[in-house]
Amino acid sequence: MGTLKDKLDRWAVADAAALHASLTIFCCWYNHVRPHQHLGSLTPMEAWEGIDIRRPPRRRLWFEGWDGLLQGEYLQR
């Protein structure tokens, strides 16, 4: 929750619909893009699916959301 709180402190939303859309983007970034130190630099989805990070990605896509507050490389494996 610390990561979400830190990002939300710097992000303004207009209404409940905008908050819902923003949280959807955050969840995608947090689970599929952002590596987690306690997961050995895997994303939660890579850890869940048992992805071998030594296998090169099929595609690399740049992810950016919340006007640049959320960013990173999404590696399709």
mmCIF file of C-alpha atoms in Angstrom:
data_model
loop_
_atom_site.group_PDB
_atom_site.id
_atom_site.type_symbol
_atom_site.label_atom_id
_atom_site.label_comp_id
_atom_site.label_asym_id
_atom_site.label_seq_id
_atom_site.Cartn_x
_atom_site.Cartn_y
_atom_site.Cartn_z
ATOM 1 C CA MET A 1 0.000 0.000 0.000
ATOM 2 C CA GLY A 2 2.963 2.326 0.484
ATOM 3 C CA THR A 3 3.600 2.524 -3.239
ATOM 4 C CA LEU A 4 -0.046 3.370 -3.941
ATOM 5 C CA LYS A 5 -0.154 6.012 -1.201
ATOM 6 C CA ASP A 6 3.062 7.589 -2.458
ATOM 7 C CA LYS A 7 1.742 7.812 -6.011
ATOM 8 C CA LEU A 8 -1.759 8.974 -5.028
ATOM 9 C CA ASP A 9 -0.255 11.823 -3.001
ATOM 10 C CA ARG A 10 1.014 13.207 -6.310
ATOM 11 C CA TRP A 11 -2.010 12.393 -8.503
ATOM 12 C CA ALA A 12 -5.317 14.255 -8.627
ATOM 13 C CA VAL A 13 -8.585 12.641 -9.705
ATOM 14 C CA ALA A 14 -11.759 14.492 -10.571
ATOM 15 C CA ASP A 15 -14.406 11.984 -9.477
ATOM 16 C CA ALA A 16 -15.144 8.341 -8.658
ATOM 17 C CA ALA A 17 -15.016 7.263 -12.313
ATOM 18 C CA ALA A 18 -11.589 8.863 -12.762
ATOM 19 C CA LEU A 19 -10.386 7.200 -9.553
ATOM 20 C CA HIS A 20 -11.563 3.799 -10.803
ATOM 21 C CA ALA A 21 -9.783 4.297 -14.145
ATOM 22 C CA SER A 22 -6.626 5.473 -12.371
ATOM 23 C CA LEU A 23 -6.620 2.450 -10.047
ATOM 24 C CA THR A 24 -6.982 0.104 -13.023
ATOM 25 C CA ILE A 25 -3.887 1.668 -14.607
ATOM 26 C CA PHE A 26 -2.022 1.474 -11.291
ATOM 27 C CA CYS A 27 -2.845 -2.233 -10.872
ATOM 28 C CA CYS A 28 -1.558 -2.990 -14.365
ATOM 29 C CA TRP A 29 1.691 -1.128 -13.696
ATOM 30 C CA TYR A 30 2.149 -2.597 -10.209
ATOM 31 C CA ASN A 31 1.514 -6.223 -11.202
ATOM 32 C CA HIS A 32 2.913 -6.396 -14.743
ATOM 33 C CA VAL A 33 5.587 -3.684 -15.071
ATOM 34 C CA ARG A 34 7.148 -2.808 -11.705
ATOM 35 C CA PRO A 35 9.790 -5.284 -10.468
ATOM 36 C CA HIS A 36 9.574 -6.098 -6.766
ATOM 37 C CA GLN A 37 12.716 -6.478 -4.675
ATOM 38 C CA HIS A 38 11.184 -9.126 -2.400
ATOM 39 C CA LEU A 39 10.273 -11.197 -5.496
ATOM 40 C CA GLY A 40 13.854 -11.256 -6.767
ATOM 41 C CA SER A 41 13.199 -8.380 -9.194
ATOM 42 C CA LEU A 42 10.235 -10.170 -10.760
ATOM 43 C CA THR A 43 6.865 -8.550 -11.214
ATOM 44 C CA PRO A 44 4.047 -10.167 -9.223
ATOM 45 C CA MET A 45 2.649 -11.642 -12.459
ATOM 46 C CA GLU A 46 6.020 -13.122 -13.454
ATOM 47 C CA ALA A 47 6.322 -14.678 -9.988
ATOM 48 C CA TRP A 48 2.741 -15.992 -10.100
ATOM 49 C CA GLU A 49 3.222 -17.565 -13.530
ATOM 50 C CA GLY A 50 6.666 -18.966 -12.695
ATOM 51 C CA ILE A 51 8.343 -17.063 -15.534
ATOM 52 C CA ASP A 52 12.037 -17.747 -16.096
ATOM 53 C CA ILE A 53 13.504 -14.250 -16.380
ATOM 54 C CA ARG A 54 16.594 -15.659 -18.078
ATOM 55 C CA ARG A 55 14.395 -16.325 -21.108
ATOM 56 C CA PRO A 56 14.532 -13.262 -23.367
ATOM 57 C CA PRO A 57 11.270 -11.369 -23.819
ATOM 58 C CA ARG A 58 9.328 -11.702 -27.071
ATOM 59 C CA ARG A 59 8.503 -7.996 -26.964
ATOM 60 C CA ARG A 60 9.412 -4.949 -24.938
ATOM 61 C CA LEU A 61 6.770 -2.277 -24.524
ATOM 62 C CA TRP A 62 7.166 1.044 -22.757
ATOM 63 C CA PHE A 63 4.439 1.662 -20.174
ATOM 64 C CA GLU A 64 3.599 5.109 -18.907
ATOM 65 C CA GLY A 65 0.610 6.240 -16.898
ATOM 66 C CA TRP A 66 -0.524 9.021 -14.631
ATOM 67 C CA ASP A 67 1.387 11.649 -16.628
ATOM 68 C CA GLY A 68 4.687 9.830 -16.113
ATOM 69 C CA LEU A 69 4.331 8.957 -12.407
ATOM 70 C CA LEU A 70 3.998 5.291 -13.369
ATOM 71 C CA GLN A 71 6.470 4.100 -15.942
ATOM 72 C CA GLY A 72 8.647 1.189 -16.877
ATOM 73 C CA GLU A 73 9.251 -1.502 -19.402
ATOM 74 C CA TYR A 74 6.677 -4.263 -19.844
ATOM 75 C CA LEU A 75 8.432 -7.436 -20.948
ATOM 76 C CA GLN A 76 6.217 -9.902 -22.790
ATOM 77 C CA ARG A 77 7.603 -13.390 -22.230
#
